[in-house]
Amino acid sequence: MTDPRGTELYRGKAKTVYTTDAADVLLMHYRNDTSAFDGEKKAALVRKGLVNNHINAFVMSRLQQAGVPTHFLRLAGPQDSLVRRLDMVPVECVVRNVTAGSVCRRLGVAEGLPLDPALFEFFLKNDALHDPMVNDDHVLAFGWATAAEMARMRELSFKVNGVLKGLFAAAGITLVDYKLEFGRLDGELLLGDEFTPDGCRLWDASSGERLDKDRFRRDLGGVVEAYEEVARRIGVDLPAGE
Ligand code: ADP
Ligand code: UDP
C-alpha cells in the first residue's frame, strides 16, 4: 500500500490528523499518547494507538451497518485510518447509562446509579476552559450548532446507545457513558472522531472492574491490557506489533 499520508493538519492529544491526496479524505494517526484532566496528566502507552485504531474501526463499522452515518472509511495501517473530512461541531455529546465521573462531581450523586432513560449532555470542546457543560440555548446563542443539528446529534447519540449497549452487554461489559463528536458534510451530520476506551467508560458486568481510561486517570495500571481485553471480548482482530 502506498503511504496516503500528506501534510500534518492538526496534532491533538491522542491523534494526529494528516491530509491525503484526496481533499475530502483525512488520515487519522492514533498515537500511543494518553492524556487526562485536559492534558495535565500524560503518558505514552505501548500499543495503545494500534489497539484503539482497531477498536474504533470495528465499532464505527458496526454503527455504519446499523444506520449511523460515520466518517470512517477504512483502516490504513496499524495506527492509521482514513476518514471523510468533516467540519466539526465544537461541542461534545455525552450519553450516560450509569452515573460516573463529572455528573457525580457536579450533582453530588453516587457513582453507579442506573439512568433510565439515558442522560444526554452537551459540553463545549475547549481544554483551556475544562470543557464546560452547556445547554441547548448556549449552543444556539453562540452559533455552535442549529436546533435541527442538536436534534440530530441527540437522535444519533441515542441510536449509537441502542447499538453499543447491546454489543458490549453481549461481551459481559456495561457501557456506562461515552463521548461522541459530530461534523458536517454536504448538509448532513456524520459521527466523527473516535469510539474507543479513551472516550467511554466500560465496566466488567460482573466484577465492576474498570476497562477504560479511568485505569489511567486513577493509576490502576494495566491500561492497554484492559483495552485489549475489551477488543478480544467484542471480537476485534488485533495484529501483533507496537
Ligand atoms: P483533541 O483535539 O481533543 O486533543 P485528538 O487528539 O483525538 O483530540 O485529535 C483529533 C482531532 O480531530 C479532534 O480535534 C477532532 O475534533 C478532530 N476530528 C475528528 N474527526 C474529524 C474529521 N472527520 N474531520 C476533521 N476533524 C476531525
Ligand atoms: N470524555 C471524553 N473527552 C472529554 C470529556 C469526556 O472522552 O473531553 C468521556 C469520558 O471518558 C467519559 C464520558 O465522556 O466516558 C463522560 O465524561 P465526564 O463528563 O464524566 O468527565 P470526566 O469525569 O471523565 O472528566
Tab-separated table of C-alpha atoms and ligand atoms in Angstrom:
chain	number	residue	atom	x	y	z
A	1	MET	CA	0.000	0.000	0.000
A	2	THR	CA	1.389	3.455	-0.840
A	3	ASP	CA	1.559	5.819	2.115
A	4	PRO	CA	-1.520	8.057	1.806
A	5	ARG	CA	-0.192	10.444	4.453
A	6	GLY	CA	0.173	14.063	3.329
A	7	THR	CA	0.941	17.079	5.474
A	8	GLU	CA	0.113	17.362	9.167
A	9	LEU	CA	-3.102	19.312	9.681
A	10	TYR	CA	-3.609	19.032	13.434
A	11	ARG	CA	-1.860	17.337	16.335
A	12	GLY	CA	-4.368	16.610	19.104
A	13	LYS	CA	-3.776	14.993	22.476
A	14	ALA	CA	-4.127	11.410	21.175
A	15	LYS	CA	-4.282	11.541	17.381
A	16	THR	CA	-2.513	13.376	14.591
A	17	VAL	CA	-4.596	14.323	11.569
A	18	TYR	CA	-2.998	14.407	8.095
A	19	THR	CA	-4.260	15.490	4.688
A	20	THR	CA	-4.216	12.950	1.855
A	21	ASP	CA	-4.193	13.190	-1.954
A	22	ALA	CA	-7.985	13.470	-1.821
A	23	ALA	CA	-9.148	16.851	-0.487
A	24	ASP	CA	-12.158	15.308	1.251
A	25	VAL	CA	-10.241	12.475	2.978
A	26	LEU	CA	-8.063	12.711	6.101
A	27	LEU	CA	-5.709	10.225	7.696
A	28	MET	CA	-6.039	9.788	11.469
A	29	HIS	CA	-2.924	8.503	13.164
A	30	TYR	CA	-3.663	7.016	16.588
A	31	ARG	CA	-0.630	7.793	18.770
A	32	ASN	CA	0.333	5.961	21.949
A	33	ASP	CA	-0.002	9.238	23.854
A	34	THR	CA	-2.629	9.248	26.573
A	35	SER	CA	-3.812	12.279	28.463
A	36	ALA	CA	-6.295	13.071	31.204
A	37	PHE	CA	-7.517	16.109	33.100
A	38	ASP	CA	-7.478	18.297	29.967
A	39	GLY	CA	-3.909	17.347	29.115
A	40	GLU	CA	-2.419	17.872	32.598
A	41	LYS	CA	-1.561	14.177	33.051
A	42	LYS	CA	0.235	12.489	30.144
A	43	ALA	CA	1.925	9.201	29.271
A	44	ALA	CA	2.891	7.127	26.249
A	45	LEU	CA	1.448	3.608	26.479
A	46	VAL	CA	2.930	0.969	24.178
A	47	ARG	CA	0.360	-0.474	21.700
A	48	LYS	CA	-2.443	1.919	22.742
A	49	GLY	CA	-2.578	3.560	19.290
A	50	LEU	CA	-2.832	0.237	17.473
A	51	VAL	CA	-5.464	-1.153	19.847
A	52	ASN	CA	-7.618	1.992	19.727
A	53	ASN	CA	-7.329	2.272	15.935
A	54	HIS	CA	-8.682	-1.263	15.577
A	55	ILE	CA	-11.412	-0.948	18.240
A	56	ASN	CA	-12.574	2.279	16.567
A	57	ALA	CA	-12.639	0.684	13.097
A	58	PHE	CA	-14.709	-2.227	14.437
A	59	VAL	CA	-17.191	-0.040	16.338
A	60	MET	CA	-17.566	2.535	13.530
A	61	SER	CA	-18.231	-0.261	11.027
A	62	ARG	CA	-20.911	-1.749	13.297
A	63	LEU	CA	-22.525	1.663	13.719
A	64	GLN	CA	-22.448	2.297	9.965
A	65	GLN	CA	-24.130	-1.095	9.366
A	66	ALA	CA	-26.806	-0.143	11.913
A	67	GLY	CA	-27.587	3.057	10.008
A	68	VAL	CA	-25.488	5.630	11.888
A	69	PRO	CA	-23.633	7.727	9.274
A	70	THR	CA	-19.947	7.922	10.220
A	71	HIS	CA	-16.768	9.469	8.814
A	72	PHE	CA	-14.889	6.149	8.892
A	73	LEU	CA	-13.659	4.821	5.533
A	74	ARG	CA	-11.055	2.111	6.225
A	75	LEU	CA	-8.021	1.014	8.163
A	76	ALA	CA	-4.829	2.284	6.511
A	77	GLY	CA	-2.117	0.838	8.764
A	78	PRO	CA	-1.586	-0.441	12.319
A	79	GLN	CA	-2.199	3.001	13.818
A	80	ASP	CA	-3.887	4.722	10.859
A	81	SER	CA	-7.389	5.087	9.473
A	82	LEU	CA	-8.833	7.063	6.577
A	83	VAL	CA	-11.898	9.194	7.299
A	84	ARG	CA	-14.073	11.717	5.482
A	85	ARG	CA	-13.072	15.277	6.263
A	86	LEU	CA	-15.777	16.994	8.335
A	87	ASP	CA	-16.471	20.500	9.568
A	88	MET	CA	-16.536	19.551	13.258
A	89	VAL	CA	-19.252	20.810	15.587
A	90	PRO	CA	-17.350	22.267	18.575
A	91	VAL	CA	-19.495	20.531	21.193
A	92	GLU	CA	-19.116	17.038	22.617
A	93	CYS	CA	-22.171	14.841	23.125
A	94	VAL	CA	-22.128	12.661	26.243
A	95	VAL	CA	-24.591	9.837	26.866
A	96	ARG	CA	-24.796	8.221	30.314
A	97	ASN	CA	-26.434	4.895	31.184
A	98	VAL	CA	-24.944	4.780	34.692
A	99	THR	CA	-23.700	7.660	36.882
A	100	ALA	CA	-19.913	8.206	36.964
A	101	GLY	CA	-17.367	10.973	36.547
A	102	SER	CA	-18.398	14.590	36.180
A	103	VAL	CA	-22.133	14.088	36.739
A	104	CYS	CA	-21.312	12.740	40.230
A	105	ARG	CA	-18.930	15.620	40.975
A	106	ARG	CA	-21.379	18.213	39.622
A	107	LEU	CA	-24.574	16.965	41.244
A	108	GLY	CA	-23.248	15.099	44.290
A	109	VAL	CA	-24.905	11.847	43.229
A	110	ALA	CA	-23.392	8.429	43.960
A	111	GLU	CA	-21.426	6.561	41.309
A	112	GLY	CA	-23.056	3.500	39.746
A	113	LEU	CA	-26.734	4.572	39.721
A	114	PRO	CA	-28.558	3.302	36.616
A	115	LEU	CA	-30.029	6.051	34.417
A	116	ASP	CA	-33.142	5.053	32.503
A	117	PRO	CA	-33.821	6.854	30.263
A	118	ALA	CA	-30.181	7.552	29.472
A	119	LEU	CA	-28.935	11.088	30.137
A	120	PHE	CA	-27.698	13.300	27.273
A	121	GLU	CA	-25.394	16.295	27.861
A	122	PHE	CA	-23.521	18.826	25.709
A	123	PHE	CA	-20.013	20.053	26.596
A	124	LEU	CA	-18.088	22.813	24.873
A	125	LYS	CA	-14.873	21.401	23.357
A	126	ASN	CA	-12.367	23.753	24.995
A	127	ASP	CA	-9.466	22.388	27.070
A	128	ALA	CA	-8.475	25.827	28.410
A	129	LEU	CA	-11.975	26.147	29.919
A	130	HIS	CA	-12.002	22.448	31.005
A	131	ASP	CA	-14.815	21.529	28.569
A	132	PRO	CA	-17.704	23.198	30.456
A	133	MET	CA	-21.192	21.708	30.252
A	134	VAL	CA	-23.517	23.849	28.121
A	135	ASN	CA	-27.236	23.666	27.375
A	136	ASP	CA	-29.192	23.928	24.106
A	137	ASP	CA	-29.627	27.684	24.492
A	138	HIS	CA	-25.850	28.228	24.773
A	139	VAL	CA	-25.276	26.108	21.670
A	140	LEU	CA	-27.886	28.120	19.757
A	141	ALA	CA	-26.939	31.573	21.125
A	142	PHE	CA	-23.263	31.176	20.227
A	143	GLY	CA	-23.979	29.512	16.872
A	144	TRP	CA	-22.134	26.248	17.619
A	145	ALA	CA	-24.997	24.258	16.033
A	146	THR	CA	-28.553	24.834	14.823
A	147	ALA	CA	-31.661	23.496	16.557
A	148	ALA	CA	-32.023	20.886	13.808
A	149	GLU	CA	-28.381	19.828	14.237
A	150	MET	CA	-28.824	19.493	18.012
A	151	ALA	CA	-31.904	17.326	17.481
A	152	ARG	CA	-29.982	15.157	15.026
A	153	MET	CA	-26.951	14.809	17.342
A	154	ARG	CA	-29.270	13.753	20.163
A	155	GLU	CA	-31.092	11.284	17.889
A	156	LEU	CA	-27.857	9.753	16.568
A	157	SER	CA	-26.282	9.629	20.047
A	158	PHE	CA	-29.227	7.571	21.321
A	159	LYS	CA	-29.138	5.376	18.214
A	160	VAL	CA	-25.471	4.690	18.992
A	161	ASN	CA	-26.551	3.786	22.525
A	162	GLY	CA	-29.039	1.215	21.253
A	163	VAL	CA	-26.366	-0.490	19.160
A	164	LEU	CA	-23.437	-0.315	21.577
A	165	LYS	CA	-25.191	-1.147	24.842
A	166	GLY	CA	-26.147	-4.486	23.265
A	167	LEU	CA	-22.752	-5.062	21.658
A	168	PHE	CA	-20.918	-4.558	24.955
A	169	ALA	CA	-23.545	-6.386	27.054
A	170	ALA	CA	-23.055	-9.460	24.865
A	171	ALA	CA	-19.366	-9.267	25.827
A	172	GLY	CA	-20.127	-9.020	29.565
A	173	ILE	CA	-19.383	-5.292	29.644
A	174	THR	CA	-21.579	-2.412	30.869
A	175	LEU	CA	-21.457	0.699	28.681
A	176	VAL	CA	-21.542	3.320	31.453
A	177	ASP	CA	-21.043	6.521	29.434
A	178	TYR	CA	-19.338	7.834	26.314
A	179	LYS	CA	-18.464	10.968	24.389
A	180	LEU	CA	-19.241	11.478	20.701
A	181	GLU	CA	-18.264	14.223	18.250
A	182	PHE	CA	-20.170	15.028	15.088
A	183	GLY	CA	-19.255	17.017	11.974
A	184	ARG	CA	-20.897	18.395	8.863
A	185	LEU	CA	-20.551	17.111	5.310
A	186	ASP	CA	-22.772	18.286	2.433
A	187	GLY	CA	-25.523	19.448	4.787
A	188	GLU	CA	-25.559	16.194	6.800
A	189	LEU	CA	-24.173	15.341	10.241
A	190	LEU	CA	-21.829	12.368	10.464
A	191	LEU	CA	-20.327	10.741	13.539
A	192	GLY	CA	-16.658	11.775	13.627
A	193	ASP	CA	-13.610	11.398	15.853
A	194	GLU	CA	-13.392	8.020	17.618
A	195	PHE	CA	-15.128	5.452	19.764
A	196	THR	CA	-12.501	3.791	21.948
A	197	PRO	CA	-11.937	3.082	25.665
A	198	ASP	CA	-10.248	6.518	25.788
A	199	GLY	CA	-13.635	8.207	25.401
A	200	CYS	CA	-16.067	5.976	27.241
A	201	ARG	CA	-16.487	4.094	30.497
A	202	LEU	CA	-16.696	0.293	30.307
A	203	TRP	CA	-17.179	-1.817	33.436
A	204	ASP	CA	-16.964	-5.577	33.626
A	205	ALA	CA	-20.623	-6.563	34.106
A	206	SER	CA	-19.969	-8.983	36.964
A	207	SER	CA	-16.916	-7.637	38.812
A	208	GLY	CA	-17.325	-3.918	38.027
A	209	GLU	CA	-13.641	-3.793	37.046
A	210	ARG	CA	-12.778	-0.690	35.008
A	211	LEU	CA	-11.789	-1.488	31.407
A	212	ASP	CA	-11.344	2.106	30.186
A	213	LYS	CA	-9.319	5.283	30.620
A	214	ASP	CA	-10.253	5.514	34.302
A	215	ARG	CA	-7.435	2.965	34.759
A	216	PHE	CA	-5.056	5.707	33.613
A	217	ARG	CA	-6.839	8.570	35.413
A	218	ARG	CA	-6.779	6.642	38.713
A	219	ASP	CA	-3.335	4.995	38.314
A	220	LEU	CA	-4.840	1.499	38.388
A	221	GLY	CA	-2.263	0.131	35.908
A	222	GLY	CA	-2.908	-2.361	33.121
A	223	VAL	CA	-4.429	0.309	30.860
A	224	VAL	CA	-3.599	-1.192	27.461
A	225	GLU	CA	-4.164	-4.724	28.813
A	226	ALA	CA	-7.746	-3.684	29.699
A	227	TYR	CA	-8.268	-2.133	26.235
A	228	GLU	CA	-7.005	-5.395	24.673
A	229	GLU	CA	-9.430	-7.342	26.851
A	230	VAL	CA	-12.292	-5.176	25.528
A	231	ALA	CA	-11.105	-5.773	21.952
A	232	ARG	CA	-10.859	-9.529	22.494
A	233	ARG	CA	-14.299	-9.782	24.092
A	234	ILE	CA	-16.154	-7.839	21.381
A	235	GLY	CA	-14.335	-9.720	18.611
A	236	VAL	CA	-11.779	-7.235	17.239
A	237	ASP	CA	-8.814	-8.848	15.416
A	238	LEU	CA	-5.642	-7.226	16.718
A	239	PRO	CA	-2.371	-7.580	14.806
A	240	ALA	CA	0.935	-8.063	16.610
A	241	GLY	CA	3.260	-5.089	16.989
A	242	GLU	CA	3.564	-1.847	18.845
B	1	ADP	P1	-8.108	16.573	20.864
B	1	ADP	O1	-8.300	17.631	19.795
B	1	ADP	O2	-9.285	16.541	21.813
B	1	ADP	O3	-6.804	16.655	21.548
B	1	ADP	P2	-7.449	14.183	19.224
B	1	ADP	O4	-6.040	14.036	19.610
B	1	ADP	O5	-8.291	12.964	19.197
B	1	ADP	O6	-8.281	15.143	20.170
B	1	ADP	O7	-7.463	14.902	17.817
B	1	ADP	C1	-8.343	14.626	16.819
B	1	ADP	C2	-8.974	15.924	16.328
B	1	ADP	O8	-9.568	15.694	15.034
B	1	ADP	C3	-10.107	16.420	17.230
B	1	ADP	O9	-9.958	17.803	17.413
B	1	ADP	C4	-11.381	16.107	16.455
B	1	ADP	O10	-12.415	17.030	16.717
B	1	ADP	C5	-10.901	16.204	15.014
B	1	ADP	N1	-11.652	15.360	14.086
B	1	ADP	C6	-12.184	14.143	14.323
B	1	ADP	N2	-12.766	13.627	13.227
B	1	ADP	C7	-12.601	14.537	12.223
B	1	ADP	C8	-12.974	14.598	10.842
B	1	ADP	N3	-13.615	13.598	10.267
B	1	ADP	N4	-12.656	15.720	10.138
B	1	ADP	C9	-11.987	16.731	10.733
B	1	ADP	N5	-11.576	16.725	12.026
B	1	ADP	C10	-11.886	15.658	12.781
B	2	UDP	N1	-14.986	12.246	27.727
B	2	UDP	C1	-14.076	12.315	26.692
B	2	UDP	N2	-13.452	13.505	26.433
B	2	UDP	C2	-13.705	14.617	27.144
B	2	UDP	C3	-14.637	14.542	28.200
B	2	UDP	C4	-15.251	13.345	28.480
B	2	UDP	O1	-13.824	11.327	26.019
B	2	UDP	O2	-13.134	15.674	26.835
B	2	UDP	C5	-15.662	10.967	28.032
B	2	UDP	C6	-15.161	10.332	29.315
B	2	UDP	O3	-14.108	9.411	29.046
B	2	UDP	C7	-16.406	9.608	29.820
B	2	UDP	C8	-17.565	10.458	29.286
B	2	UDP	O4	-17.044	11.226	28.224
B	2	UDP	O5	-16.507	8.324	29.233
B	2	UDP	C9	-18.154	11.362	30.345
B	2	UDP	O6	-17.115	12.119	30.922
B	2	UDP	P1	-17.393	13.002	32.226
B	2	UDP	O7	-18.272	14.153	31.854
B	2	UDP	O8	-17.882	12.119	33.321
B	2	UDP	O9	-15.998	13.625	32.580
B	2	UDP	P2	-14.730	13.064	33.378
B	2	UDP	O10	-15.161	12.654	34.734
B	2	UDP	O11	-14.219	11.933	32.586
B	2	UDP	O12	-13.824	14.237	33.377
